[in-house]
């Protein structure tokens, strides 16, 4: 009845007045009633005046008025926003329905909360690490620099100082390039030294990030030079440190601080929300890169030059340059950058396959991104599957429940309710469940993500993953809730309203045929759920088996407690046997130092980036085989804790005159002597003289744990043909490194005044906990497999409980006819067993097909590991049995008389 | 209800109410209903109740306004009166209606 001439303004007015009336429907109802009463009173007055009796007058008035109820309804519809009114009514109805079945409501809400909470928790970690841009101006221009060798699986992100300085000096891609590295600083307080989280940053760091300082100034390239700007280094502190250490003193700029026993001066304070370029670190103090030898003493990563890979490098691209352009430009100029940075030909040769690159750095850089990106995405996928599982679960619960309401719905359909209207009402019910479940899940998110973060990072970690809520997370939750509503509600609603009344009313709950058809869909859903859960359990099992294997093999050596002392022999007079004797004397002197548990030498140490290969053949190898080579001293394997599987270590007596000796690692032994004991056999290096194999040792990973340990052959330093070779002493230390470093230096200069002081670096720094990624993956996978099992158990229990309750009458009859309680239990058990078996079979097939996706995460584990597969199936069967227990017991306690009476 | 009576045509009730208020001045719901019955001369079946949603619709669009007052029989009643936009609306609605009526008349005229 809308008038065509109605203007936009009038439509707007009408809408406004409708919305305004929403809040005061009670008052308006009262006013309408009064108006209708007044109408009837006037009509009756008039009829009485015409001479009717009181009763006639009243009846005539009512007749000419028409339906009072219809008028009120039409009036209300006109008054309110009709959809909204209907919605409110549906919500009320839905609430009543849920309250009538509190057990069902609780199961439903908990299931959804579990699925949604777990998924959102993972999403909040993904958000914090991979999506949230750094809170600095124009973060989209930031770029992370990387490098990669042709046969590397992953990019490297740790740069050494010479390469970084060369990129910093000359580049036309970036307006700024900066390097940073995390360091715990020793800060002198009123009562001794305090450990404070700090960051070593290069000169352009703050210019690159652009966040203006709260007080004072940034560190600049002038601060980042040897010795600092004016005899001491400047530092910038965080707002938090300014508050906790200086109590917000306004005159903080220019104050002195003693860090690692050296004076520093505060030049600036950064605002509260600034935390540098690493989203999981919260540094309190920023010190210039050139002060690293002071704050990191006794180690010196600057002096270690191209051999120490320890800096993260980022740049801000110039306007108009894309990350791809920067990437290809850096790739093309890698050779010239390396040649300008490093003069050592051996090093350049080792890195000849390496190419620099660039990738977008909007979210900053943290190793956690690299460790966690793949596991997180995989787990997020698993979570989505689990959420789907939870929804399927609820859908089948709702199906079971709507089976109980079929007659009610059929009756309503027959009485003229439109199908759309009924579906809408049922959907509102599932919306209620979704909203309650989301709310409960959302409340659990901070707890779950806090728990996950502390498991992932370790309880005492200095790092933080900021999983606080933001727009993206809320949008995610809202979207999930909507999708869940449709998933949960639509199938049951559609099915429940598709019944024709005749069939229903005739059928009752006696007809078995109708029964079986009704129960087919929930069973298919449950079977699907079992299949999905099995896939999750198999996935988690495979991952755990893989990581257990990684842990067992490890790096092949124990990096903890080992330091590397690199010696430079190029400028001293000794050579040949005399130099070997010097090395022997020096190692014996080092071994006498307190806390030293072992000393060995090697020309190449793990993780230092250098590679030396050579070809070796044996009578069984079928030609030359390429091997990694290393020259080592006695006691090397004992010091590194590498197992000697057969034979003996080198001795100082293995000299050029004592017959050529070689040690193979396990991988090399397998290549050269398949199924044969190699000890005492001969090999030929570069087609030269025969060399005797004297030992087989465990495999050592040179690059990272995921890179397979290369077949490696070791030759003794006494038989090395090079001149004035420089070795790195590996020393296993117990206790402090500082005293040892001083002793090592003074010993070296006492014994040979011509060699420069040895440079010490720690192994632990070089190895960024290479198996973190896998370990985290497993923690996450086990957690979610657990959740999935729980959800499945609830689902199996819920549907079975409903189905059994519906069969009370049938079971009663069976028992009245003489069925034993045991056979009733078996009857109920059989129901879940068939679902569990078909589901498991389907899941197993799907898991086998999907296992290729997992293959890249697995280490030394077949994607079809029979143990994992069978254990997973057994677990699920156990869960299915546990879920059947309660309904089966309940069914066996049914009293036939009572059951038949309720029918 | 005989065949000679017809149902109220969709959209016409609004105009009847507006015209009634224009002719009679402020009036309560019962008065409006009776007036429409009298004018139509019992050719319409009008459930008196249907004018209330119509009145509310007109009020929401700002064409009539309502206030409580006392009727001639000394009862409380809600009085409706035309607003200025309501008067304008009558003009355009009347034009519109006459155009439709003329069109219908051309269709219904015996063709020769």
mmCIF file of C-alpha atoms in Angstrom, chain A residues 1-7 10-11 13-15 17-18 21 28 31-32 34-36 38-47 50 54 61 63-67 70-71 74-76 78-80, chain B residues 10-11 13-14 28-31 33-34 37-38 46-63 68 71-73 75-80 85 89 92-93 95-96 99:
data_model
loop_
_atom_site.group_PDB
_atom_site.id
_atom_site.type_symbol
_atom_site.label_atom_id
_atom_site.label_comp_id
_atom_site.label_asym_id
_atom_site.label_seq_id
_atom_site.Cartn_x
_atom_site.Cartn_y
_atom_site.Cartn_z
ATOM 1 C CA UNK A 1 0.000 0.000 0.000
ATOM 2 C CA UNK A 2 2.993 2.256 -0.402
ATOM 3 C CA UNK A 3 2.082 5.405 -2.185
ATOM 4 C CA UNK A 4 4.065 6.003 -5.362
ATOM 5 C CA UNK A 5 4.368 9.678 -4.568
ATOM 6 C CA UNK A 6 6.119 9.104 -1.313
ATOM 7 C CA UNK A 7 9.357 11.101 -1.205
ATOM 8 C CA UNK A 10 8.998 10.696 3.983
ATOM 9 C CA UNK A 11 10.352 7.184 3.679
ATOM 10 C CA UNK A 13 10.734 9.734 8.459
ATOM 11 C CA UNK A 14 8.662 6.565 8.441
ATOM 12 C CA UNK A 15 11.698 4.404 9.003
ATOM 13 C CA UNK A 17 9.496 6.579 13.602
ATOM 14 C CA UNK A 18 9.400 2.798 13.236
ATOM 15 C CA UNK A 21 8.961 2.828 18.439
ATOM 16 C CA UNK A 28 2.359 2.013 22.349
ATOM 17 C CA UNK A 31 -2.197 3.546 23.730
ATOM 18 C CA UNK A 32 -3.524 1.507 20.813
ATOM 19 C CA UNK A 34 -7.148 2.644 24.645
ATOM 20 C CA UNK A 35 -7.885 4.006 21.165
ATOM 21 C CA UNK A 36 -9.648 0.778 20.149
ATOM 22 C CA UNK A 38 -12.661 4.391 22.694
ATOM 23 C CA UNK A 39 -13.688 3.398 19.145
ATOM 24 C CA UNK A 40 -15.936 0.598 20.389
ATOM 25 C CA UNK A 41 -17.406 2.800 23.083
ATOM 26 C CA UNK A 42 -18.389 5.396 20.493
ATOM 27 C CA UNK A 43 -19.893 2.698 18.266
ATOM 28 C CA UNK A 44 -21.859 1.215 21.166
ATOM 29 C CA UNK A 45 -23.094 4.685 22.175
ATOM 30 C CA UNK A 46 -24.402 5.237 18.673
ATOM 31 C CA UNK A 47 -26.033 1.792 18.442
ATOM 32 C CA UNK A 50 -30.539 3.806 17.652
ATOM 33 C CA UNK A 54 -26.886 -3.273 25.324
ATOM 34 C CA UNK A 61 -20.022 -2.682 17.166
ATOM 35 C CA UNK A 63 -19.010 -6.918 13.910
ATOM 36 C CA UNK A 64 -18.486 -3.709 12.059
ATOM 37 C CA UNK A 65 -15.031 -3.304 13.565
ATOM 38 C CA UNK A 66 -13.788 -6.607 12.138
ATOM 39 C CA UNK A 67 -11.153 -8.704 13.905
ATOM 40 C CA UNK A 70 -5.995 -8.840 13.280
ATOM 41 C CA UNK A 71 -6.160 -5.082 13.613
ATOM 42 C CA UNK A 74 -1.588 -5.201 11.420
ATOM 43 C CA UNK A 75 -1.051 -2.157 13.600
ATOM 44 C CA UNK A 76 1.988 -3.702 15.248
ATOM 45 C CA UNK A 78 2.945 -1.215 10.606
ATOM 46 C CA UNK A 79 4.493 0.190 13.753
ATOM 47 C CA UNK A 80 7.602 -1.926 14.065
ATOM 48 C CA UNK B 10 -5.565 -1.158 -2.223
ATOM 49 C CA UNK B 11 -4.163 2.344 -1.789
ATOM 50 C CA UNK B 13 -8.147 3.980 1.883
ATOM 51 C CA UNK B 14 -5.332 6.431 2.558
ATOM 52 C CA UNK B 28 -11.320 10.549 15.812
ATOM 53 C CA UNK B 29 -10.964 7.077 14.306
ATOM 54 C CA UNK B 30 -14.574 6.040 14.763
ATOM 55 C CA UNK B 31 -15.762 9.276 13.227
ATOM 56 C CA UNK B 33 -14.749 5.199 9.742
ATOM 57 C CA UNK B 34 -18.414 6.208 9.975
ATOM 58 C CA UNK B 37 -19.169 4.359 5.313
ATOM 59 C CA UNK B 38 -21.727 7.135 4.912
ATOM 60 C CA UNK B 46 -15.057 -1.687 5.372
ATOM 61 C CA UNK B 47 -13.809 -3.366 8.482
ATOM 62 C CA UNK B 48 -13.598 -0.315 10.651
ATOM 63 C CA UNK B 49 -10.463 -1.704 12.269
ATOM 64 C CA UNK B 50 -8.460 -1.421 9.052
ATOM 65 C CA UNK B 51 -8.350 2.349 9.274
ATOM 66 C CA UNK B 52 -6.074 2.215 12.334
ATOM 67 C CA UNK B 53 -3.009 0.789 10.572
ATOM 68 C CA UNK B 54 -3.778 3.259 7.764
ATOM 69 C CA UNK B 55 -3.888 6.158 10.252
ATOM 70 C CA UNK B 56 -0.608 5.019 11.753
ATOM 71 C CA UNK B 57 0.923 4.842 8.282
ATOM 72 C CA UNK B 58 -0.200 8.381 7.505
ATOM 73 C CA UNK B 59 1.068 9.600 10.829
ATOM 74 C CA UNK B 60 4.472 7.957 10.263
ATOM 75 C CA UNK B 61 4.774 9.785 6.961
ATOM 76 C CA UNK B 62 3.925 13.065 8.592
ATOM 77 C CA UNK B 63 0.672 13.654 6.657
ATOM 78 C CA UNK B 68 -5.910 13.043 22.604
ATOM 79 C CA UNK B 71 -15.362 13.739 22.024
ATOM 80 C CA UNK B 72 -18.933 15.219 21.803
ATOM 81 C CA UNK B 73 -20.136 12.228 23.863
ATOM 82 C CA UNK B 75 -15.317 10.288 25.942
ATOM 83 C CA UNK B 76 -11.528 10.365 25.578
ATOM 84 C CA UNK B 77 -10.590 9.910 21.926
ATOM 85 C CA UNK B 78 -7.580 10.344 19.736
ATOM 86 C CA UNK B 79 -8.168 13.146 17.220
ATOM 87 C CA UNK B 80 -6.443 13.157 13.851
ATOM 88 C CA UNK B 85 2.426 18.047 3.830
ATOM 89 C CA UNK B 89 -0.322 14.960 -0.598
ATOM 90 C CA UNK B 92 -1.013 14.886 -5.829
ATOM 91 C CA UNK B 93 -2.921 11.755 -4.785
ATOM 92 C CA UNK B 95 -4.408 13.945 -9.541
ATOM 93 C CA UNK B 96 -2.979 10.487 -9.562
ATOM 94 C CA UNK B 99 -5.590 9.817 -14.056
#
